Amino acid sequence: MGCRPVGGGSIALCSALFILHLAGSVRSVARTEEDQLLEQLHEKQYEHRLRPYKLTPDRLLLLPDPLWINVSLYVVNIGPVSEFDMTFKLGIYMRQFWHDARLSFAGNKSVTLSEDALDQLWLPDSFFHSEVISYVHKVTKENVFFRIHPNGNVLMSTRATVTSRCP
């Protein structure tokens, strides 16, 4: 990638283009790791409709144990509160953590997946008991962050707005 001086701002422009070029290279490496993981799941015949289960050391299926999903909420904003409708609105980040042994892979770095890959993975069916309306933010793209660690631990973070009834 070459730049030649054209005017006073050419160094800044060349620097910006070089940084964008590097960012594209990093993105393609991350995409490759994602593709490798998805290919590995395809070879293992990963079934996204089955919730995670425990495996014995020789990979035989055990009877299903309860799957614990840890949830944390970070409340960004509260309001408006409607006394007439008895509802309130929350802006939140909801983080969910669980373990899926089927997603374990060789390596020492976690892999972050794009929202396109989420259709191929099991996801918890979490909901708010008294919700009236909720939605996941989709500014430029769906606000979902999904990371898989080599041991099969999973983190999913979602930015959402929830309108709920007062209890």
Coordinates of C-alpha atoms in Angstrom, one line a residue:
M1 CA 0.0 0.0 0.0
G2 CA 1.7 3.2 -1.1
C3 CA 1.0 6.8 -0.5
R4 CA 2.6 9.8 -2.3
P5 CA 2.4 13.4 -1.1
V6 CA -0.4 15.3 -2.6
G7 CA -1.0 18.1 -0.1
G8 CA -0.7 19.1 3.5
G9 CA -3.1 16.4 4.8
S10 CA -1.5 13.5 2.9
I11 CA 0.4 12.1 5.9
A12 CA -2.8 11.9 8.0
L13 CA -4.7 10.4 5.1
C14 CA -2.0 7.8 4.5
S15 CA -1.9 7.0 8.2
A16 CA -5.7 6.6 8.3
L17 CA -5.6 4.3 5.2
F18 CA -2.9 2.2 6.7
I19 CA -4.8 1.8 10.0
L20 CA -7.9 0.8 8.1
H21 CA -5.8 -1.7 6.2
L22 CA -4.5 -3.2 9.4
A23 CA -8.0 -3.3 11.0
G24 CA -9.2 -5.3 8.0
S25 CA -6.3 -7.7 8.4
V26 CA -7.2 -8.2 12.1
R27 CA -10.8 -8.7 11.2
S28 CA -10.0 -11.4 8.6
V29 CA -7.9 -13.3 11.2
A30 CA -10.7 -13.2 13.7
R31 CA -13.2 -14.3 11.0
T32 CA -10.9 -17.3 10.2
E33 CA -10.9 -18.4 13.9
E34 CA -14.7 -18.2 13.8
D35 CA -14.9 -20.2 10.6
Q36 CA -12.5 -22.8 12.0
L37 CA -14.7 -23.2 15.2
L38 CA -17.9 -23.4 13.2
E39 CA -16.3 -26.0 10.9
Q40 CA -15.2 -28.0 14.0
L41 CA -18.7 -27.9 15.4
H42 CA -20.1 -29.2 12.1
E43 CA -17.6 -32.1 12.2
K44 CA -18.7 -32.9 15.8
Q45 CA -22.3 -32.8 14.5
Y46 CA -23.3 -30.1 17.0
E47 CA -27.0 -30.0 17.4
H48 CA -28.1 -26.4 18.3
R49 CA -31.7 -27.5 19.2
L50 CA -30.4 -29.6 22.1
R51 CA -29.5 -27.9 25.3
P52 CA -26.0 -28.5 26.6
Y53 CA -25.5 -31.8 28.5
K54 CA -22.6 -33.4 30.4
L55 CA -20.2 -35.9 28.7
T56 CA -18.2 -38.7 30.3
P57 CA -14.5 -38.8 29.6
D58 CA -15.1 -41.3 26.7
R59 CA -17.7 -38.8 25.3
L60 CA -20.8 -40.9 26.1
L61 CA -24.0 -39.0 26.8
L62 CA -25.0 -38.9 30.5
L63 CA -28.6 -38.3 31.7
P64 CA -29.3 -34.6 31.4
D65 CA -28.5 -32.5 34.5
P66 CA -30.0 -29.1 35.1
L67 CA -28.1 -26.5 33.1
W68 CA -27.2 -23.5 35.2
I69 CA -27.3 -20.1 33.5
N70 CA -25.8 -17.2 35.4
V71 CA -27.4 -13.9 34.5
S72 CA -26.3 -10.4 35.3
L73 CA -28.1 -7.2 34.4
Y74 CA -26.5 -3.7 34.1
V75 CA -29.2 -1.1 34.1
V76 CA -28.3 1.8 31.8
N77 CA -31.5 3.8 32.4
I78 CA -34.9 3.6 34.0
G79 CA -37.9 5.4 32.7
P80 CA -40.4 6.5 31.8
V81 CA -42.7 5.2 34.5
S82 CA -46.4 5.2 33.6
E83 CA -48.8 5.3 36.5
F84 CA -51.7 5.1 34.1
D85 CA -50.5 1.8 32.4
M86 CA -48.6 0.6 35.5
T87 CA -45.5 0.1 33.3
F88 CA -41.8 1.1 33.4
K89 CA -39.1 1.0 30.8
L90 CA -35.5 -0.3 31.4
G91 CA -32.4 0.0 29.2
I92 CA -30.2 -2.9 30.1
Y93 CA -27.2 -5.0 29.2
M94 CA -28.0 -8.6 30.0
R95 CA -25.1 -11.0 30.3
Q96 CA -25.7 -14.7 30.4
F97 CA -23.0 -17.3 31.2
W98 CA -23.2 -21.1 30.9
H99 CA -21.0 -24.1 30.0
D100 CA -21.5 -26.2 26.9
A101 CA -18.8 -29.0 26.7
R102 CA -19.7 -29.4 23.0
L103 CA -18.2 -26.0 22.3
S104 CA -14.8 -26.8 23.8
F105 CA -11.9 -26.5 21.4
A106 CA -8.1 -26.7 21.3
G107 CA -6.4 -23.4 21.9
N108 CA -5.7 -20.9 24.6
K109 CA -7.7 -17.8 23.3
S110 CA -11.4 -17.3 23.4
V111 CA -13.3 -16.8 20.1
T112 CA -15.8 -14.0 19.6
L113 CA -18.5 -14.9 17.1
S114 CA -20.6 -12.6 14.9
E115 CA -24.4 -12.5 15.1
D116 CA -24.5 -14.5 11.9
A117 CA -23.2 -17.6 13.7
L118 CA -25.7 -17.4 16.5
D119 CA -28.3 -19.3 14.5
Q120 CA -26.0 -22.3 14.6
L121 CA -25.6 -22.4 18.4
W122 CA -27.9 -23.3 21.3
L123 CA -29.1 -20.2 23.1
P124 CA -31.0 -19.9 26.4
D125 CA -34.7 -18.9 26.1
S126 CA -34.5 -16.1 28.7
F127 CA -37.5 -13.8 29.3
F128 CA -38.8 -11.3 31.7
H129 CA -41.9 -12.5 33.6
S130 CA -43.9 -9.3 33.5
E131 CA -42.6 -7.9 30.2
V132 CA -45.0 -6.0 27.9
I133 CA -42.6 -5.3 25.1
S134 CA -38.8 -5.8 24.7
Y135 CA -36.4 -5.6 21.9
V136 CA -32.7 -6.0 21.2
H137 CA -31.0 -2.8 19.9
K138 CA -30.0 -3.0 16.2
V139 CA -28.0 0.2 15.5
T140 CA -25.7 -0.7 12.6
K141 CA -26.0 -4.3 13.7
E142 CA -27.7 -6.4 16.4
N143 CA -26.2 -5.6 19.8
V144 CA -25.2 -9.1 20.8
F145 CA -21.8 -10.1 21.9
F146 CA -21.0 -13.8 22.0
R147 CA -17.7 -15.3 23.2
I148 CA -16.7 -18.9 23.6
H149 CA -13.7 -20.0 25.8
P150 CA -11.6 -23.0 24.9
N151 CA -13.1 -25.0 27.9
G152 CA -16.6 -24.5 26.6
N153 CA -17.6 -21.6 28.8
V154 CA -19.9 -19.2 27.0
L155 CA -20.7 -15.5 27.5
M156 CA -23.5 -13.8 25.7
S157 CA -24.2 -10.1 26.3
T158 CA -27.2 -8.3 24.8
R159 CA -28.2 -4.7 24.9
A160 CA -32.0 -4.5 25.2
T161 CA -34.9 -2.2 26.2
V162 CA -37.6 -3.8 28.2
T163 CA -41.0 -2.4 29.1
S164 CA -42.5 -4.2 32.0
R165 CA -45.6 -4.2 34.2
C166 CA -45.3 -3.0 37.8
P167 CA -45.6 -6.0 40.2

